[in-house]
Amino acid sequence: MATSSTTLSFILTSFLLCPLMAYAEDPYVYFDWVVSYSQLSPYGVQKQVIMINNQFPGPLLNTTTNDNVFVNIHNQLSEPFLLTWNGVQMRKNSWSDGVEGTNCPIHPGKNWTYAFKMKDQIGSFLYFPSFGFQKAAGGFGPIRINNRKVIPIPFDSPADDFDVLIGDWYNVDYKELRSSLDAGDRLPSPDGVLINGLPEYKANFTFQPGSTYRLRISNVGLKTTLNFQIQGHKLLLIETEGSYTVQQYYDTLDIHVGQSYSVLVTADQPEKGTYYMIASSRFSGGDALVTGVAFVHYNGSNGQPVGQLPQSPCSNDYSYSMKQALSIRRNLTAGAARPNPQGSYKYGSINISRTIILANDAALINNITHYTINGVSFIYPDTPLKLADYYHIPDVFTLGGISDTPDGRVPILGTPVIDALYRDFIQIVFQNNQPTIQTWHFDGYNFFVVGMDGGNWDESKKQAYNLVDAVSRSTIQVYPFSWTAVLVPLDNQGMWDIRSQDEERRYLGQEVYMRVRGADTSVLPDPRDENQIPSNIIKCGKAEN
Ligand SMILES: *[C@@H]1O[C@H](CO)[C@@H](O)[C@H](O)[C@H]1NC(C)=O
Ligand SMILES: *[C@@H]1O[C@H](CO)[C@@H](O)[C@H](O)[C@H]1NC(C)=O
Ligand SMILES: *[C@@H]1O[C@H](CO)[C@@H](O)[C@H](O)[C@H]1NC(C)=O
Ligand SMILES: *[C@@H]1O[C@H](CO)[C@@H](O)[C@H](O)[C@H]1NC(C)=O
Ligand SMILES: *[C@@H]1O[C@H](CO)[C@@H](O)[C@H](O)[C@H]1NC(C)=O
Ligand SMILES: *[C@@H]1O[C@H](CO)[C@@H](O)[C@H](O)[C@H]1NC(C)=O
Ligand SMILES: *[C@@H]1O[C@H](CO)[C@@H](O)[C@H](O)[C@H]1NC(C)=O
């Protein structure tokens, strides 16, 4: 349902290889999506699933760098709905970010049009429902931002691209899961893993013998890290969340919740073969291990794979996984969204103006286990923080309501917002002193993943940072009793969500926002730095009048 208009500007940008043509308007692409329920039973148990245009997973948001994207969402659910665009930077435009801190949800029977630009981005991402634990019912789908034709991709053009969405799946209805979390229960173990919405042995991919394919793999699940592999085939890693990586082969790849990777796979095994594609749970804590299996058929083969289902790496081998994470680096000579190479931005030589240490923990508050960041468990007010900030509505959030380092306070519920200065260059350290793996995401930004290790972070750890070719991405894991450090150029004004990608933890408070503003907050931001409030903005809570 994507239609590309402004044919003239399309022709201009495609055929005139002149990067200075500032007057050539970027293409406009329109999507019209109907969100509704359906009953599906992927694991034998019927469940209410959220469909987009009658598809589960939802349709591909297929775009190109600098496209102006419009997605008109028609909510036919029985409750409010919001989609967020995980990894799309929404430059100057937290107005369309689609999280409860920036947007009022779209009411049942209503529609609303998200408007955003794929400014200076390439890569593979995902979207998902951000409201009311609806992600447990589906509503997620793939996003591609393709290179503009004027910028070559740093590998031979693949024969085709496949979106591969993997994720844990729970048979229990999402509203029931939500009520049980509200009552203080834990999420049950997952019932299985879906690959593109299909259970074990149901999804098929067809490869032409000898051809090479790009697989854009995203973990769309609620909480389970998945290890991905294809029997007999190596995965050539080429991209993650908008960075072209140094191209390296992996036998298997750990993909944490909310992360996206592109790999090239060549059909170089004996012709007429069929092979297993596997996504199996890792670091599951006490949860049952679950595995998703699909088939890769070489064209003409309808048979079964030969041999056993390949083994996945030992479920709790953290050192293997961390070593793999540290081996993922940026290809500094590859161009991405702009013709100049990715490495031209020397993040390693910029002074860090502020260090924020975010430590996750669990605490019993009001007799319910809540997840905290530096002692504060986030609760959403009725009014989006962004609207409260814009209209100067008091008592909605607490600016500076969380300390820059854990201060050992008695855990509380609250609505803190980190106050940050536009154009600062900051360091965020995610400190995990718990036995479970964490995955963190920062809306509005990519950050440089400069280091991770076991134990407690301190200043001395900077010695070992990768200040040359760290990968730039938006979702990062933190291993148990470990830390991960990222550097962030705060070049995008707005109200931005920093969240656990583990939906259970996020639902129970492991989330915070950062307001990035110029020094003078008494005046409205310069429209060159931040978009003005959209005329169609939905108002709710204290912003209603
Ligand atoms: C995505 O868009 C690109 C550029 O317009 C086009 O070449 C490609 O065929 C599209 N892919 C899909 C799967 O629609
Ligand atoms: C709702 O959809 C109609 C067309 O289906 C469109 O004209 C209108 O602008 C949309 N409303 C909003 C608020 O996006
Ligand atoms: C890096 O990108 C360049 C430029 O596109 C490409 O030629 C090269 O093969 C890539 N190198 C690696 C190691 O990925
Ligand atoms: C995928 O292939 C398997 C085995 O060849 C077959 O049983 C299954 O029905 C296929 N699934 C679909 C959706 O076509
Ligand atoms: C499979 O092979 C047939 C015959 O060579 C060809 O027509 C078809 O396009 C191929 N399908 C794919 C998915 O490559
Ligand atoms: C970074 O800080 C050091 C020491 O404070 C100073 O000497 C240097 O000029 C600064 N560099 C930049 C690029 O601001
Ligand atoms: C707290 O929860 C536990 C277990 O759910 C229950 O047994 C206990 O009575 C509760 N205490 C209070 C003060 O509500």
PDB file of C-alpha atoms in Angstrom, residues 62-164:
ATOM      1  CA  ASN A  62       9.727   0.049   2.740  1.00  0.00           C
ATOM      2  CA  THR A  63      11.458   3.421   2.478  1.00  0.00           C
ATOM      3  CA  THR A  64      14.602   5.148   1.251  1.00  0.00           C
ATOM      4  CA  THR A  65      16.958   7.601   2.959  1.00  0.00           C
ATOM      5  CA  ASN A  66      15.352  11.048   3.335  1.00  0.00           C
ATOM      6  CA  ASP A  67      11.870   9.883   2.313  1.00  0.00           C
ATOM      7  CA  ASN A  68       9.035  11.862   3.849  1.00  0.00           C
ATOM      8  CA  VAL A  69       6.880   9.109   5.316  1.00  0.00           C
ATOM      9  CA  PHE A  70       3.180   9.312   6.162  1.00  0.00           C
ATOM     10  CA  VAL A  71       1.492   6.401   7.903  1.00  0.00           C
ATOM     11  CA  ASN A  72      -2.242   6.791   8.407  1.00  0.00           C
ATOM     12  CA  ILE A  73      -3.228   4.400  11.190  1.00  0.00           C
ATOM     13  CA  HIS A  74      -6.888   3.407  11.501  1.00  0.00           C
ATOM     14  CA  ASN A  75      -7.519   1.919  14.933  1.00  0.00           C
ATOM     15  CA  GLN A  76     -10.198  -0.767  14.794  1.00  0.00           C
ATOM     16  CA  LEU A  77      -9.230  -2.305  18.124  1.00  0.00           C
ATOM     17  CA  SER A  78     -11.425  -2.011  21.205  1.00  0.00           C
ATOM     18  CA  GLU A  79      -8.794   0.059  23.013  1.00  0.00           C
ATOM     19  CA  PRO A  80      -6.326   2.888  22.343  1.00  0.00           C
ATOM     20  CA  PHE A  81      -3.308   2.160  20.150  1.00  0.00           C
ATOM     21  CA  LEU A  82       0.152   3.549  19.389  1.00  0.00           C
ATOM     22  CA  LEU A  83       2.946   2.325  17.131  1.00  0.00           C
ATOM     23  CA  THR A  84       6.581   3.194  17.697  1.00  0.00           C
ATOM     24  CA  TRP A  85       9.290   3.077  15.039  1.00  0.00           C
ATOM     25  CA  ASN A  86      12.163   1.347  16.795  1.00  0.00           C
ATOM     26  CA  GLY A  87      15.469   2.746  15.529  1.00  0.00           C
ATOM     27  CA  VAL A  88      14.053   5.418  13.249  1.00  0.00           C
ATOM     28  CA  GLN A  89      15.626   8.590  14.612  1.00  0.00           C
ATOM     29  CA  MET A  90      12.673  10.927  14.059  1.00  0.00           C
ATOM     30  CA  ARG A  91      15.071  13.823  13.657  1.00  0.00           C
ATOM     31  CA  LYS A  92      13.729  17.015  15.315  1.00  0.00           C
ATOM     32  CA  ASN A  93      10.424  15.212  15.555  1.00  0.00           C
ATOM     33  CA  SER A  94       9.641  13.370  18.769  1.00  0.00           C
ATOM     34  CA  TRP A  95       6.043  14.402  17.901  1.00  0.00           C
ATOM     35  CA  SER A  96       5.693  11.228  15.814  1.00  0.00           C
ATOM     36  CA  ASP A  97       7.689   8.866  17.998  1.00  0.00           C
ATOM     37  CA  GLY A  98       4.596   6.916  19.022  1.00  0.00           C
ATOM     38  CA  VAL A  99       5.319   6.296  22.697  1.00  0.00           C
ATOM     39  CA  GLU A 100       3.073   7.389  25.563  1.00  0.00           C
ATOM     40  CA  GLY A 101       5.571  10.021  26.658  1.00  0.00           C
ATOM     41  CA  THR A 102       5.261  11.839  23.342  1.00  0.00           C
ATOM     42  CA  ASN A 103       1.847  10.969  21.931  1.00  0.00           C
ATOM     43  CA  CYS A 104      -1.728  10.529  23.054  1.00  0.00           C
ATOM     44  CA  PRO A 105      -2.911   7.154  21.834  1.00  0.00           C
ATOM     45  CA  ILE A 106      -5.253   6.830  18.876  1.00  0.00           C
ATOM     46  CA  HIS A 107      -8.733   6.057  20.153  1.00  0.00           C
ATOM     47  CA  PRO A 108     -10.780   3.087  18.950  1.00  0.00           C
ATOM     48  CA  GLY A 109     -12.567   3.913  15.719  1.00  0.00           C
ATOM     49  CA  LYS A 110     -10.261   6.865  15.035  1.00  0.00           C
ATOM     50  CA  ASN A 111      -7.289   7.370  12.761  1.00  0.00           C
ATOM     51  CA  TRP A 112      -4.141   9.451  12.942  1.00  0.00           C
ATOM     52  CA  THR A 113      -1.313  10.070  10.511  1.00  0.00           C
ATOM     53  CA  TYR A 114       2.280   9.780  11.649  1.00  0.00           C
ATOM     54  CA  ALA A 115       4.550  12.064   9.627  1.00  0.00           C
ATOM     55  CA  PHE A 116       8.329  11.665   9.750  1.00  0.00           C
ATOM     56  CA  LYS A 117      11.423  11.807   7.599  1.00  0.00           C
ATOM     57  CA  MET A 118      14.003   9.036   7.192  1.00  0.00           C
ATOM     58  CA  LYS A 119      16.635  11.745   7.538  1.00  0.00           C
ATOM     59  CA  ASP A 120      20.190  10.582   6.880  1.00  0.00           C
ATOM     60  CA  GLN A 121      19.444   6.975   7.809  1.00  0.00           C
ATOM     61  CA  ILE A 122      19.824   3.581   6.170  1.00  0.00           C
ATOM     62  CA  GLY A 123      19.249   0.125   7.574  1.00  0.00           C
ATOM     63  CA  SER A 124      16.901  -2.422   9.065  1.00  0.00           C
ATOM     64  CA  PHE A 125      14.513  -1.753  11.939  1.00  0.00           C
ATOM     65  CA  LEU A 126      11.125  -2.744  13.341  1.00  0.00           C
ATOM     66  CA  TYR A 127       7.916  -1.153  14.527  1.00  0.00           C
ATOM     67  CA  PHE A 128       5.721  -2.381  17.357  1.00  0.00           C
ATOM     68  CA  PRO A 129       2.714  -1.358  19.475  1.00  0.00           C
ATOM     69  CA  SER A 130       3.977   0.585  22.490  1.00  0.00           C
ATOM     70  CA  PHE A 131       0.724   0.857  24.450  1.00  0.00           C
ATOM     71  CA  GLY A 132      -0.836  -1.449  27.036  1.00  0.00           C
ATOM     72  CA  PHE A 133       1.298  -4.555  26.503  1.00  0.00           C
ATOM     73  CA  GLN A 134      -0.255  -4.942  23.028  1.00  0.00           C
ATOM     74  CA  LYS A 135       3.079  -6.117  21.665  1.00  0.00           C
ATOM     75  CA  ALA A 136       2.198  -9.516  23.186  1.00  0.00           C
ATOM     76  CA  ALA A 137      -0.572  -9.752  20.568  1.00  0.00           C
ATOM     77  CA  GLY A 138       1.512  -8.847  17.495  1.00  0.00           C
ATOM     78  CA  GLY A 139       1.083  -5.591  15.596  1.00  0.00           C
ATOM     79  CA  PHE A 140       4.818  -5.542  14.849  1.00  0.00           C
ATOM     80  CA  GLY A 141       6.547  -5.509  11.491  1.00  0.00           C
ATOM     81  CA  PRO A 142       9.753  -4.722   9.571  1.00  0.00           C
ATOM     82  CA  ILE A 143      11.161  -1.352   8.481  1.00  0.00           C
ATOM     83  CA  ARG A 144      13.735  -0.923   5.733  1.00  0.00           C
ATOM     84  CA  ILE A 145      15.502   2.300   4.888  1.00  0.00           C
ATOM     85  CA  ASN A 146      17.182   1.621   1.551  1.00  0.00           C
ATOM     86  CA  ASN A 147      20.239   3.457   0.270  1.00  0.00           C
ATOM     87  CA  ARG A 148      19.579   6.231  -2.168  1.00  0.00           C
ATOM     88  CA  LYS A 149      20.620   5.175  -5.653  1.00  0.00           C
ATOM     89  CA  VAL A 150      23.500   7.678  -5.637  1.00  0.00           C
ATOM     90  CA  ILE A 151      25.223   5.878  -2.749  1.00  0.00           C
ATOM     91  CA  PRO A 152      26.504   2.374  -3.455  1.00  0.00           C
ATOM     92  CA  ILE A 153      25.998  -0.332  -0.858  1.00  0.00           C
ATOM     93  CA  PRO A 154      29.296  -1.804   0.442  1.00  0.00           C
ATOM     94  CA  PHE A 155      28.654  -5.317  -0.948  1.00  0.00           C
ATOM     95  CA  ASP A 156      27.383  -6.887  -4.172  1.00  0.00           C
ATOM     96  CA  SER A 157      23.667  -6.457  -4.651  1.00  0.00           C
ATOM     97  CA  PRO A 158      21.936  -9.530  -3.217  1.00  0.00           C
ATOM     98  CA  ALA A 159      19.507 -11.558  -5.345  1.00  0.00           C
ATOM     99  CA  ASP A 160      16.752 -10.567  -2.912  1.00  0.00           C
ATOM    100  CA  ASP A 161      16.057  -9.235   0.581  1.00  0.00           C
ATOM    101  CA  PHE A 162      14.052 -11.170   3.170  1.00  0.00           C
ATOM    102  CA  ASP A 163      12.643  -9.692   6.373  1.00  0.00           C
ATOM    103  CA  VAL A 164      12.949 -12.300   9.112  1.00  0.00           C
TER     104      VAL A 164
END
